[in-house]
PDB file of C-alpha atoms and ligand atoms in Angstrom:
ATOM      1  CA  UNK H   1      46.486 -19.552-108.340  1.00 89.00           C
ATOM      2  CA  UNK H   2      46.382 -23.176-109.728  1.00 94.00           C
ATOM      3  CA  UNK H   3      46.300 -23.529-113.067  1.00 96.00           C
ATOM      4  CA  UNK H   4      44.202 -27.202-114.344  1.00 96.00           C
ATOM      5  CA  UNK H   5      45.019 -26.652-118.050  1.00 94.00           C
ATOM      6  CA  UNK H   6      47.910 -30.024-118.254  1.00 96.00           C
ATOM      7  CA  UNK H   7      45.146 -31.784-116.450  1.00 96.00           C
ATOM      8  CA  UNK H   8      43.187 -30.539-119.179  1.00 96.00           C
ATOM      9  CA  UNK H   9      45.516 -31.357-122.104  1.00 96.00           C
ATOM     10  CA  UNK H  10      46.309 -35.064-120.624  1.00 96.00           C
ATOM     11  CA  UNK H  11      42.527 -35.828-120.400  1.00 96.00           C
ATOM     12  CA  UNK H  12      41.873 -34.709-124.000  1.00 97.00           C
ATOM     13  CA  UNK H  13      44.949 -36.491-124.761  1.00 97.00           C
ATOM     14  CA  UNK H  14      43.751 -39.500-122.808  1.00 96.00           C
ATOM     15  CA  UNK H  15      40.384 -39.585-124.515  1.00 96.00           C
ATOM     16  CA  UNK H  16      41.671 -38.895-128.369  1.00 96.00           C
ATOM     17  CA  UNK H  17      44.240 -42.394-126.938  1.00 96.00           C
ATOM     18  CA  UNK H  18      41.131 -44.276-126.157  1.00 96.00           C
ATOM     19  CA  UNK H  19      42.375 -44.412-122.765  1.00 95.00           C
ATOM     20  CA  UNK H  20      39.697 -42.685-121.536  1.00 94.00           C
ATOM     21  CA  UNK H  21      35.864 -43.078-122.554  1.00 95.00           C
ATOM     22  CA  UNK H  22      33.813 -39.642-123.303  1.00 95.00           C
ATOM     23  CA  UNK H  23      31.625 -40.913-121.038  1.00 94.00           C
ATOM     24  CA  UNK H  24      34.032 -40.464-117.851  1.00 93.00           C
ATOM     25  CA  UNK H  25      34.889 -36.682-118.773  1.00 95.00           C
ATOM     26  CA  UNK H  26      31.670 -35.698-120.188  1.00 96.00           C
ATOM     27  CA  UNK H  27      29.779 -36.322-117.277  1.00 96.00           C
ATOM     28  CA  UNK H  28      28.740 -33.115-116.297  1.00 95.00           C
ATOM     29  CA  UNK H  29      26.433 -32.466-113.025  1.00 92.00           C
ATOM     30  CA  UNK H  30      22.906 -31.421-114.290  1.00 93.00           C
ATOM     31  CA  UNK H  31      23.012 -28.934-112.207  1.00 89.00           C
ATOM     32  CA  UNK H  32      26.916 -27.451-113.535  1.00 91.00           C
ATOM     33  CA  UNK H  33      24.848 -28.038-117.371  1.00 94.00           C
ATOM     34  CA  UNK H  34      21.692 -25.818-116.215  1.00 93.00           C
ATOM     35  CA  UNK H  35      23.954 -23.269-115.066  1.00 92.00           C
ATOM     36  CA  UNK H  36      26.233 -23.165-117.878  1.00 94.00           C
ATOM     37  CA  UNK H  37      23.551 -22.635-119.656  1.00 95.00           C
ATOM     38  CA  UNK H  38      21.666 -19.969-118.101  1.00 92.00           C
ATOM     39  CA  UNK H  39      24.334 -18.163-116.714  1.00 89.00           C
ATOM     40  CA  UNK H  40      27.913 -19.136-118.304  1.00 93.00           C
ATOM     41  CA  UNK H  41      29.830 -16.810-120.244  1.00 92.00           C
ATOM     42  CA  UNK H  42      30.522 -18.007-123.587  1.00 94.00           C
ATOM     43  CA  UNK H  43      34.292 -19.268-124.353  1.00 94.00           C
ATOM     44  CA  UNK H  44      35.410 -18.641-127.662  1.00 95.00           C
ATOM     45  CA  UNK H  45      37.304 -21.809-128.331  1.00 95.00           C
ATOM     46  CA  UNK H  46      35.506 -25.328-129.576  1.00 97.00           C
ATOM     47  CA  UNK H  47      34.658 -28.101-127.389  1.00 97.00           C
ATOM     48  CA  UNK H  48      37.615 -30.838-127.223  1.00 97.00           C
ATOM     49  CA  UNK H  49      35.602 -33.480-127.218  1.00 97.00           C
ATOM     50  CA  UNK H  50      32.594 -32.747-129.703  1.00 97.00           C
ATOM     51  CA  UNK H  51      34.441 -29.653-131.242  1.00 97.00           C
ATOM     52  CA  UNK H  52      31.227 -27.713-131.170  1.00 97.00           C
ATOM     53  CA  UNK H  53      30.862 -24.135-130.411  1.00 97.00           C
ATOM     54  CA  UNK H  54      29.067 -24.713-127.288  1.00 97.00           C
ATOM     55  CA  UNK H  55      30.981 -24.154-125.024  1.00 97.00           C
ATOM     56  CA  UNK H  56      30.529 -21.833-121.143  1.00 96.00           C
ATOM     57  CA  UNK H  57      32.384 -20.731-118.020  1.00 95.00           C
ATOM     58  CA  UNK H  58      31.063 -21.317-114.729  1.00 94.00           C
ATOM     59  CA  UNK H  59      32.635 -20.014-112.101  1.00 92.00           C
ATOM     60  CA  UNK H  60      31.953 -21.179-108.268  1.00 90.00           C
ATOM     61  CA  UNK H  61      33.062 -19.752-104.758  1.00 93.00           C
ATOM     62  CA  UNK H  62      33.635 -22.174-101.603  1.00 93.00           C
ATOM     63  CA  UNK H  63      34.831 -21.307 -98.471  1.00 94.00           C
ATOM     64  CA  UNK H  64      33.573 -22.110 -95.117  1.00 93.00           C
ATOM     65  CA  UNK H  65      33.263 -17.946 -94.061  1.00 93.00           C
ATOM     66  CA  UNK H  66      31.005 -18.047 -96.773  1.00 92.00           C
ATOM     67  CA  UNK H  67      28.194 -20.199 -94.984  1.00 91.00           C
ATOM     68  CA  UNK H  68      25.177 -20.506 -97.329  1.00 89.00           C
ATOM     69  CA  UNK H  69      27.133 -18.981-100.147  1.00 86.00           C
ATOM     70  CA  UNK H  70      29.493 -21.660-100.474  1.00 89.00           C
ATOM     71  CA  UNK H  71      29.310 -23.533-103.363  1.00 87.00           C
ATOM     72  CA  UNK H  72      27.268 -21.065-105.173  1.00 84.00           C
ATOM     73  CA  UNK H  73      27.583 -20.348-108.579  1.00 84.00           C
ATOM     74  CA  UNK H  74      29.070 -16.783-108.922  1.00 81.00           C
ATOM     75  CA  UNK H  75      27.843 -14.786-111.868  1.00 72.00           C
ATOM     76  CA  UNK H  76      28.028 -11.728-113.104  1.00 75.00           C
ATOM     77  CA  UNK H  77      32.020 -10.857-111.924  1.00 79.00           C
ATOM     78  CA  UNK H  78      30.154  -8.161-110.154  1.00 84.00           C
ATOM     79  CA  UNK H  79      29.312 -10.226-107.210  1.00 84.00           C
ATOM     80  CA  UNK H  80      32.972 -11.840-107.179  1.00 88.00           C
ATOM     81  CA  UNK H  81      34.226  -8.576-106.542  1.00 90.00           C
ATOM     82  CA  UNK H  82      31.198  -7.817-103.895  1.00 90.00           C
ATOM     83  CA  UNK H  83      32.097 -10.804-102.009  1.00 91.00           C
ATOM     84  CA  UNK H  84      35.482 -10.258-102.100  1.00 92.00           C
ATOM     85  CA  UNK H  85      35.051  -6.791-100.377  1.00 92.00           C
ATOM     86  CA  UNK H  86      32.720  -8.621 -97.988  1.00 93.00           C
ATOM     87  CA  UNK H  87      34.897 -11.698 -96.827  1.00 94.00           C
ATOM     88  CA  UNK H  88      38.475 -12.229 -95.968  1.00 94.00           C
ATOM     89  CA  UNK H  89      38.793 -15.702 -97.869  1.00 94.00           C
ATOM     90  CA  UNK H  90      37.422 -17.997-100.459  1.00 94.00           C
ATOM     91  CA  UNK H  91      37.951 -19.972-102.933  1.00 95.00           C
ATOM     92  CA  UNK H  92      37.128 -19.468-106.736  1.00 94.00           C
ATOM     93  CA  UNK H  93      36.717 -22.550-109.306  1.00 94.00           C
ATOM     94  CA  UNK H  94      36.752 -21.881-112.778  1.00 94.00           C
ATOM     95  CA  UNK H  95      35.200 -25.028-114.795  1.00 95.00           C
ATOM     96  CA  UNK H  96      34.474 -25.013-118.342  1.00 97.00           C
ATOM     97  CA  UNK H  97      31.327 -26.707-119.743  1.00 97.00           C
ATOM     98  CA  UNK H  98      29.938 -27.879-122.870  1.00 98.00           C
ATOM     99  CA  UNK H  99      25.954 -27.714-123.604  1.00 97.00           C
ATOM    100  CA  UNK H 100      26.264 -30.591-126.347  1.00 97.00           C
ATOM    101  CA  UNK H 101      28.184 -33.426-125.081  1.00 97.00           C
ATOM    102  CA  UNK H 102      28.278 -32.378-121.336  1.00 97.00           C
ATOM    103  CA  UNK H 103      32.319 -32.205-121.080  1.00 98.00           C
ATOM    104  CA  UNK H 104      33.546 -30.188-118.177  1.00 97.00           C
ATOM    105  CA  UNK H 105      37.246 -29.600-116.991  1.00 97.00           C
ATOM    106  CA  UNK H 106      38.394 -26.859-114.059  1.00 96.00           C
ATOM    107  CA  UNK H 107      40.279 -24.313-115.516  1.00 95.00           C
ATOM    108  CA  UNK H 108      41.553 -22.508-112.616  1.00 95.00           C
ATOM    109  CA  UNK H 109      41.350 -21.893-108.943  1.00 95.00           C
ATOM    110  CA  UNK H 110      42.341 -19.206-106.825  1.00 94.00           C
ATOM    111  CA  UNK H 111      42.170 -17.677-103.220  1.00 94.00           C
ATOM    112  CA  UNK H 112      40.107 -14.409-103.225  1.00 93.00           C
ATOM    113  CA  UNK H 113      38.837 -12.379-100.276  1.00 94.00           C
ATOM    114  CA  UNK H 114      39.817  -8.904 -98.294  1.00 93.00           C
ATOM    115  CA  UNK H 115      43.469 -10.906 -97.215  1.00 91.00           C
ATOM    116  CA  UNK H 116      43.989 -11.316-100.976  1.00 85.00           C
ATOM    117  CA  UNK H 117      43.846  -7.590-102.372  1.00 71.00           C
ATOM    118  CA  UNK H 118      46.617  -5.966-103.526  1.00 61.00           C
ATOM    119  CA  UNK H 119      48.685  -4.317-101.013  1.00 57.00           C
ATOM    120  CA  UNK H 120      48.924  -0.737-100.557  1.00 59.00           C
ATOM    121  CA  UNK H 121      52.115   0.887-102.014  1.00 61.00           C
ATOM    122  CA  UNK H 122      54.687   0.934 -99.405  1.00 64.00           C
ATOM    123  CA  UNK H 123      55.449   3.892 -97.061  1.00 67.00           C
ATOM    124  CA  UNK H 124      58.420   5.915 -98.476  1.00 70.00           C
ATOM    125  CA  UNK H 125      61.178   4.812 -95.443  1.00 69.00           C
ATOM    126  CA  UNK H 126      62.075   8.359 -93.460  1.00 67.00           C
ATOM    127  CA  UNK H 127      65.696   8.987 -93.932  1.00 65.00           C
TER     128      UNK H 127
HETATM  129 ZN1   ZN E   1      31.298 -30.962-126.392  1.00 95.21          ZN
END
């Protein structure tokens, strides 16, 4: 798993600097905005940019096994966990979004798929 959140903290940084305009981190697709809206899960904590309560959780699946699937947005967790009993390997982006001022940041990524599931316990060695 990759975790974005010190790319996260040095653009906020970057923009409360002046190093970096709003306009080049809140520049959400229309597209990521409509979804976040109609299907995001809310995320407790305030915008960094705007600081308004607006904020959502889109999460997305690529992977070329996936064909038409890929680059879907993935909502509820229900179908993460159907197409993870369904393919061997993809890849899930979690980007946060806010409604107001359009700022959006991945959170995480990770591999997911049949190859990722926990292993079964291992077979007690005969003696
Ligand atoms: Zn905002």
């Amino acid at each position: 798993m990759v975790d974005y959140s010190l790319a996260r903290r040095s653009a906020i940084a970057s923009v409360r600097r002046g190093m970096l305009d709003t306009n080049d981190v809140c520049d959400a697709h229309p597209e990521l905005l409509r979804a976040a809206k109609n299907i995001g899960e809310e995320i407790d904590i305030p915008c960094p940019i705007c600081s308004h309560e607006a904020m959502r959780g889109v999460r997305y699946v690529y992977g070329a096994e996936l064909k038409r699937n890929s680059g879907r947005v993935v909502y509820p967790r229900e179908w993460l966990v159907e197409l993870s009993e369904s393919y061997d390997q993809f890849t899930c982006y979690e980007v946060e979004v806010c409604l107001d001022c359009a700022w959006n940041h991945l959170i995480r990524a990770y591999q997911a798929g049949r190859r990722f599931r926990k292993p079964a316990a291992p077979r007690r060695r005969r003696r």
